[in-house]
Amino acid sequence: EVQLVESGGGLVKPGGSLRLSCAASGFSFSTSTMTWVRQAPGKGLEWVSCIDSGSSHIFSADSVKGRFTISRDNAKNSLYLEMNNLRAEDTAVYYCVTGDANVWGQGTMVTVSS
Amino acid sequence: DIQMTQSPSAMSASVGDRVTITCRASQGISNYLAWFQQKPGKVPKRLIYASSSLQSGVPSRFSGSGSGTEFTLTISSLQPEDFATYYCLQHNSYPRTFGQGTKLEIK
Protein backbone atom coordinates (compact mmCIF):
# COMPACT_ATOMS: atom_id res chain seq x y z
CA GLU A 1 0.00 0.00 0.00
CA VAL A 2 1.27 3.43 -0.94
CA GLN A 3 1.56 5.52 2.20
CA LEU A 4 2.87 8.90 3.31
CA VAL A 5 3.05 9.67 7.02
CA GLU A 6 3.92 13.17 8.22
CA SER A 7 5.24 14.07 11.65
CA GLY A 8 6.85 16.97 13.44
CA GLY A 9 4.02 19.47 13.61
CA GLY A 10 3.14 21.37 16.74
CA LEU A 11 2.86 24.74 18.42
CA VAL A 12 5.74 27.18 17.93
CA LYS A 13 6.21 30.86 18.71
CA PRO A 14 6.61 33.44 15.94
CA GLY A 15 10.21 33.49 14.78
CA GLY A 16 10.69 29.89 15.84
CA SER A 17 11.66 26.82 13.84
CA LEU A 18 10.21 23.41 13.16
CA ARG A 19 11.21 20.41 11.07
CA LEU A 20 8.55 18.31 9.40
CA SER A 21 9.21 14.75 8.25
CA CYS A 22 7.38 12.47 5.88
CA ALA A 23 7.94 8.72 5.81
CA ALA A 24 7.11 7.11 2.48
CA SER A 25 6.36 3.48 1.75
CA GLY A 26 4.81 1.27 -0.92
CA PHE A 27 6.29 2.99 -3.96
CA SER A 28 9.63 3.93 -5.47
CA PHE A 29 10.37 6.99 -3.35
CA SER A 30 13.91 7.38 -4.68
CA THR A 31 12.65 8.00 -8.23
CA SER A 32 9.73 10.26 -7.29
CA THR A 33 9.48 14.03 -7.17
CA MET A 34 7.96 15.00 -3.83
CA THR A 35 6.00 18.05 -2.73
CA TRP A 36 4.71 19.86 0.36
CA VAL A 37 1.27 21.45 0.20
CA ARG A 38 -0.36 23.37 3.05
CA GLN A 39 -3.85 24.45 4.01
CA ALA A 40 -4.54 27.19 6.54
CA PRO A 41 -7.62 26.67 8.73
CA GLY A 42 -10.75 27.23 6.65
CA LYS A 43 -8.73 28.20 3.58
CA GLY A 44 -7.71 26.69 0.28
CA LEU A 45 -4.74 24.61 -0.76
CA GLU A 46 -1.34 26.25 -1.20
CA TRP A 47 1.58 24.60 -2.96
CA VAL A 48 4.72 25.13 -0.85
CA SER A 49 7.77 23.41 -2.27
CA CYS A 50 8.97 20.43 -4.27
CA ILE A 51 12.17 18.49 -4.82
CA ASP A 52 13.12 16.11 -7.60
CA SER A 53 14.31 12.58 -7.04
CA GLY A 54 17.99 13.44 -6.93
CA SER A 55 17.62 16.72 -5.01
CA SER A 56 18.96 18.53 -8.07
CA HIS A 57 15.94 20.72 -8.65
CA ILE A 58 14.08 22.48 -5.86
CA PHE A 59 11.27 24.97 -6.25
CA SER A 60 9.45 26.93 -3.59
CA ALA A 61 6.58 29.38 -3.32
CA ASP A 62 7.56 33.02 -2.87
CA SER A 63 5.76 33.01 0.48
CA VAL A 64 8.32 30.62 1.98
CA LYS A 65 11.49 31.32 0.01
CA GLY A 66 14.46 32.02 2.26
CA ARG A 67 12.64 30.57 5.29
CA PHE A 68 11.67 26.99 4.37
CA THR A 69 14.02 24.32 3.01
CA ILE A 70 12.87 21.08 1.48
CA SER A 71 15.18 18.07 1.50
CA ARG A 72 15.06 14.30 1.25
CA ASP A 73 16.94 11.16 2.22
CA ASN A 74 16.31 8.45 -0.35
CA ALA A 75 18.08 5.85 1.77
CA LYS A 76 15.50 6.45 4.48
CA ASN A 77 12.53 7.00 2.14
CA SER A 78 11.98 10.31 3.87
CA LEU A 79 11.08 13.86 2.91
CA TYR A 80 11.68 16.87 5.14
CA LEU A 81 10.66 20.50 5.45
CA GLU A 82 12.83 22.72 7.60
CA MET A 83 10.84 25.80 8.57
CA ASN A 84 12.57 28.83 10.07
CA ASN A 85 11.45 32.31 11.07
CA LEU A 86 7.87 31.07 11.31
CA ARG A 87 5.01 33.53 11.09
CA ALA A 88 1.37 33.39 12.17
CA GLU A 89 0.37 33.04 8.50
CA ASP A 90 2.32 29.78 8.29
CA THR A 91 -0.28 28.17 10.55
CA ALA A 92 -1.70 25.32 8.50
CA VAL A 93 -1.98 21.61 7.96
CA TYR A 94 1.08 20.53 5.98
CA TYR A 95 0.64 17.66 3.57
CA CYS A 96 3.36 15.49 2.07
CA VAL A 97 2.34 14.72 -1.52
CA THR A 98 3.80 12.76 -4.40
CA GLY A 99 4.93 14.87 -7.34
CA ASP A 100 1.91 13.98 -9.45
CA ALA A 101 -0.35 14.88 -6.48
CA ASN A 102 -1.94 11.44 -6.63
CA VAL A 103 -0.97 10.37 -3.12
CA TRP A 104 -1.35 12.57 -0.03
CA GLY A 105 -0.41 12.01 3.58
CA GLN A 106 -2.86 12.71 6.37
CA GLY A 107 -1.14 15.98 7.19
CA THR A 108 0.51 17.47 10.25
CA MET A 109 -0.72 20.64 11.92
CA VAL A 110 1.64 23.55 12.48
CA THR A 111 0.44 26.38 14.71
CA VAL A 112 2.46 29.56 15.02
CA SER A 113 1.27 31.59 17.99
CA SER A 114 2.65 33.35 21.01
CA ASP B 1 3.60 32.92 -11.72
CA ILE B 2 0.51 31.40 -13.29
CA GLN B 3 -2.72 32.41 -11.59
CA MET B 4 -5.60 29.94 -11.54
CA THR B 5 -9.07 31.43 -11.25
CA GLN B 6 -11.93 29.13 -10.40
CA SER B 7 -15.58 29.93 -10.83
CA PRO B 8 -17.91 29.94 -9.14
CA SER B 9 -16.35 30.13 -5.68
CA ALA B 10 -19.49 28.56 -4.25
CA MET B 11 -22.67 27.09 -5.60
CA SER B 12 -25.67 25.12 -4.50
CA ALA B 13 -27.24 22.32 -6.48
CA SER B 14 -29.60 19.40 -6.07
CA VAL B 15 -29.04 15.67 -6.31
CA GLY B 16 -29.29 14.69 -9.95
CA ASP B 17 -28.20 18.09 -11.27
CA ARG B 18 -25.46 18.51 -13.87
CA VAL B 19 -22.73 20.78 -12.50
CA THR B 20 -19.84 22.51 -14.22
CA ILE B 21 -16.90 24.20 -12.52
CA THR B 22 -14.46 26.31 -14.50
CA CYS B 23 -10.77 27.00 -13.98
CA ARG B 24 -8.96 29.65 -16.01
CA ALA B 25 -5.19 29.97 -16.20
CA SER B 26 -3.51 33.36 -16.60
CA GLN B 27 -1.37 31.86 -19.37
CA GLY B 28 -1.40 28.68 -21.40
CA ILE B 29 -0.70 25.47 -19.54
CA SER B 30 -1.41 22.94 -22.30
CA ASN B 31 -3.29 20.11 -20.56
CA TYR B 32 -1.26 20.18 -17.33
CA LEU B 33 -4.25 20.48 -15.06
CA ALA B 34 -5.64 18.30 -12.30
CA TRP B 35 -8.86 18.43 -10.29
CA PHE B 36 -9.25 17.50 -6.62
CA GLN B 37 -12.15 16.90 -4.31
CA GLN B 38 -11.91 17.64 -0.60
CA LYS B 39 -14.55 16.84 1.98
CA PRO B 40 -14.54 18.54 5.40
CA GLY B 41 -11.77 17.22 7.62
CA LYS B 42 -10.46 14.94 4.90
CA VAL B 43 -7.42 14.81 2.66
CA PRO B 44 -7.80 16.07 -0.91
CA LYS B 45 -8.39 13.37 -3.49
CA ARG B 46 -7.32 13.60 -7.12
CA LEU B 47 -10.22 13.10 -9.52
CA ILE B 48 -8.82 14.11 -12.90
CA TYR B 49 -5.29 14.47 -14.26
CA ALA B 50 -3.94 15.71 -17.58
CA SER B 51 -7.12 17.78 -17.91
CA SER B 52 -9.39 14.91 -18.90
CA SER B 53 -8.02 11.60 -17.61
CA LEU B 54 -10.17 10.02 -14.92
CA GLN B 55 -8.32 8.77 -11.86
CA SER B 56 -8.76 5.05 -11.28
CA GLY B 57 -11.70 4.36 -9.00
CA VAL B 58 -13.40 7.71 -9.57
CA PRO B 59 -17.00 7.45 -10.80
CA SER B 60 -17.57 8.10 -14.49
CA ARG B 61 -20.03 10.92 -13.70
CA PHE B 62 -16.92 13.07 -13.22
CA SER B 63 -15.26 14.38 -16.36
CA GLY B 64 -12.75 17.05 -17.24
CA SER B 65 -12.00 18.97 -20.40
CA GLY B 66 -10.01 21.88 -21.71
CA SER B 67 -6.61 22.91 -22.89
CA GLY B 68 -4.58 26.08 -22.89
CA THR B 69 -6.23 28.49 -20.49
CA GLU B 70 -9.76 27.24 -19.90
CA PHE B 71 -10.76 24.04 -18.19
CA THR B 72 -13.94 22.52 -16.84
CA LEU B 73 -14.88 19.85 -14.35
CA THR B 74 -18.33 18.40 -14.95
CA ILE B 75 -20.39 16.19 -12.68
CA SER B 76 -23.09 14.72 -14.87
CA SER B 77 -25.57 13.77 -12.14
CA LEU B 78 -24.81 14.95 -8.63
CA GLN B 79 -24.85 12.37 -5.88
CA PRO B 80 -25.10 13.11 -2.14
CA GLU B 81 -21.44 12.17 -1.65
CA ASP B 82 -20.31 14.77 -4.21
CA PHE B 83 -21.01 17.74 -1.99
CA ALA B 84 -17.50 18.96 -1.24
CA THR B 85 -14.94 21.58 -2.23
CA TYR B 86 -13.19 21.22 -5.56
CA TYR B 87 -9.77 22.59 -6.53
CA CYS B 88 -7.83 22.78 -9.75
CA LEU B 89 -4.03 22.62 -9.88
CA GLN B 90 -1.75 23.62 -12.74
CA HIS B 91 1.43 21.59 -13.06
CA ASN B 92 2.79 23.15 -16.22
CA SER B 93 5.37 25.31 -14.48
CA TYR B 94 6.75 26.29 -11.12
CA PRO B 95 5.54 27.44 -8.76
CA ARG B 96 2.57 25.13 -9.02
CA THR B 97 -0.68 26.94 -8.27
CA PHE B 98 -4.11 25.88 -7.08
CA GLY B 99 -7.38 27.55 -7.83
CA GLN B 100 -9.08 29.12 -4.83
CA GLY B 101 -11.66 26.35 -4.62
CA THR B 102 -15.34 25.85 -5.39
CA LYS B 103 -17.60 24.86 -2.52
CA LEU B 104 -20.49 22.77 -3.76
CA GLU B 105 -23.41 22.73 -1.35
CA ILE B 106 -26.78 21.04 -1.26
CA LYS B 107 -29.71 23.16 -2.41
GROMACS .gro file of N, CA and C in nm, chain B residues 18-55:
model
  114
  132ARG      N    1  -2.674   1.849  -1.316
  132ARG     CA    2  -2.546   1.851  -1.387
  132ARG      C    3  -2.475   1.979  -1.345
  133VAL      N    4  -2.348   1.966  -1.305
  133VAL     CA    5  -2.273   2.078  -1.250
  133VAL      C    6  -2.144   2.096  -1.328
  134THR      N    7  -2.110   2.221  -1.355
  134THR     CA    8  -1.984   2.251  -1.422
  134THR      C    9  -1.908   2.355  -1.343
  135ILE      N   10  -1.781   2.328  -1.320
  135ILE     CA   11  -1.690   2.420  -1.252
  135ILE      C   12  -1.581   2.456  -1.351
  136THR      N   13  -1.544   2.583  -1.353
  136THR     CA   14  -1.446   2.631  -1.450
  136THR      C   15  -1.318   2.677  -1.381
  137CYS      N   16  -1.208   2.652  -1.446
  137CYS     CA   17  -1.077   2.700  -1.398
  137CYS      C   18  -1.008   2.768  -1.516
  138ARG      N   19  -0.965   2.891  -1.496
  138ARG     CA   20  -0.896   2.965  -1.601
  138ARG      C   21  -0.753   2.995  -1.558
  139ALA      N   22  -0.660   2.970  -1.648
  139ALA     CA   23  -0.519   2.997  -1.620
  139ALA      C   24  -0.480   3.132  -1.681
  140SER      N   25  -0.391   3.202  -1.613
  140SER     CA   26  -0.351   3.336  -1.660
  140SER      C   27  -0.262   3.329  -1.783
  141GLN      N   28  -0.209   3.211  -1.812
  141GLN     CA   29  -0.137   3.186  -1.937
  141GLN      C   30  -0.151   3.038  -1.971
  142GLY      N   31  -0.118   3.004  -2.094
  142GLY     CA   32  -0.140   2.868  -2.140
  142GLY      C   33  -0.063   2.763  -2.061
  143ILE      N   34  -0.133   2.655  -2.029
  143ILE     CA   35  -0.070   2.547  -1.954
  143ILE      C   36  -0.089   2.412  -2.024
  144SER      N   37  -0.115   2.417  -2.155
  144SER     CA   38  -0.141   2.294  -2.230
  144SER      C   39  -0.251   2.216  -2.159
  145ASN      N   40  -0.228   2.090  -2.128
  145ASN     CA   41  -0.329   2.011  -2.056
  145ASN      C   42  -0.279   1.972  -1.917
  146TYR      N   43  -0.186   2.051  -1.863
  146TYR     CA   44  -0.126   2.018  -1.733
  146TYR      C   45  -0.213   2.067  -1.618
  147LEU      N   46  -0.330   2.007  -1.607
  147LEU     CA   47  -0.425   2.048  -1.506
  147LEU      C   48  -0.487   1.927  -1.440
  148ALA      N   49  -0.500   1.935  -1.308
  148ALA     CA   50  -0.564   1.830  -1.230
  148ALA      C   51  -0.678   1.889  -1.148
  149TRP      N   52  -0.774   1.803  -1.114
  149TRP     CA   53  -0.886   1.843  -1.029
  149TRP      C   54  -0.888   1.756  -0.904
  150PHE      N   55  -0.922   1.819  -0.792
  150PHE     CA   56  -0.925   1.750  -0.662
  150PHE      C   57  -1.058   1.776  -0.594
  151GLN      N   58  -1.097   1.678  -0.515
  151GLN     CA   59  -1.215   1.690  -0.431
  151GLN      C   60  -1.170   1.683  -0.286
  152GLN      N   61  -1.222   1.770  -0.203
  152GLN     CA   62  -1.191   1.764  -0.060
  152GLN      C   63  -1.320   1.777   0.021
  153LYS      N   64  -1.342   1.680   0.106
  153LYS     CA   65  -1.455   1.684   0.198
  153LYS      C   66  -1.407   1.736   0.333
  154PRO      N   67  -1.495   1.794   0.412
  154PRO     CA   68  -1.454   1.854   0.540
  154PRO      C   69  -1.376   1.758   0.628
  155GLY      N   70  -1.260   1.802   0.674
  155GLY     CA   71  -1.177   1.722   0.762
  155GLY      C   72  -1.102   1.609   0.695
  156LYS      N   73  -1.111   1.603   0.562
  156LYS     CA   74  -1.046   1.494   0.490
  156LYS      C   75  -0.933   1.544   0.401
  157VAL      N   76  -0.853   1.450   0.355
  157VAL     CA   77  -0.742   1.481   0.266
  157VAL      C   78  -0.794   1.499   0.123
  158PRO      N   79  -0.739   1.593   0.049
  158PRO     CA   80  -0.780   1.607  -0.091
  158PRO      C   81  -0.758   1.478  -0.170
  159LYS      N   82  -0.844   1.457  -0.266
  159LYS     CA   83  -0.839   1.337  -0.349
  159LYS      C   84  -0.835   1.379  -0.495
  160ARG      N   85  -0.740   1.326  -0.570
  160ARG     CA   86  -0.732   1.360  -0.712
  160ARG      C   87  -0.840   1.287  -0.790
  161LEU      N   88  -0.913   1.365  -0.870
  161LEU     CA   89  -1.022   1.310  -0.952
  161LEU      C   90  -0.981   1.294  -1.098
  162ILE      N   91  -0.915   1.398  -1.148
  162ILE     CA   92  -0.882   1.411  -1.290
  162ILE      C   93  -0.737   1.454  -1.302
  163TYR      N   94  -0.663   1.400  -1.396
  163TYR     CA   95  -0.529   1.447  -1.426
  163TYR      C   96  -0.516   1.467  -1.577
  164ALA      N   97  -0.414   1.540  -1.616
  164ALA     CA   98  -0.394   1.571  -1.758
  164ALA      C   99  -0.523   1.624  -1.823
  165SER      N  100  -0.591   1.708  -1.749
  165SER     CA  101  -0.712   1.778  -1.791
  165SER      C  102  -0.836   1.690  -1.804
  166SER      N  103  -0.820   1.569  -1.859
  166SER     CA  104  -0.939   1.491  -1.890
  166SER      C  105  -0.929   1.342  -1.855
  167SER      N  106  -0.818   1.301  -1.795
  167SER     CA  107  -0.802   1.160  -1.761
  167SER      C  108  -0.859   1.132  -1.622
  168LEU      N  109  -0.948   1.034  -1.617
  168LEU     CA  110  -1.017   1.002  -1.492
  168LEU      C  111  -0.927   0.914  -1.404
  169GLN      N  112  -0.910   0.957  -1.281
  169GLN     CA  113  -0.832   0.877  -1.186
  169GLN      C  114  -0.902   0.743  -1.163
   0.00000   0.00000   0.00000
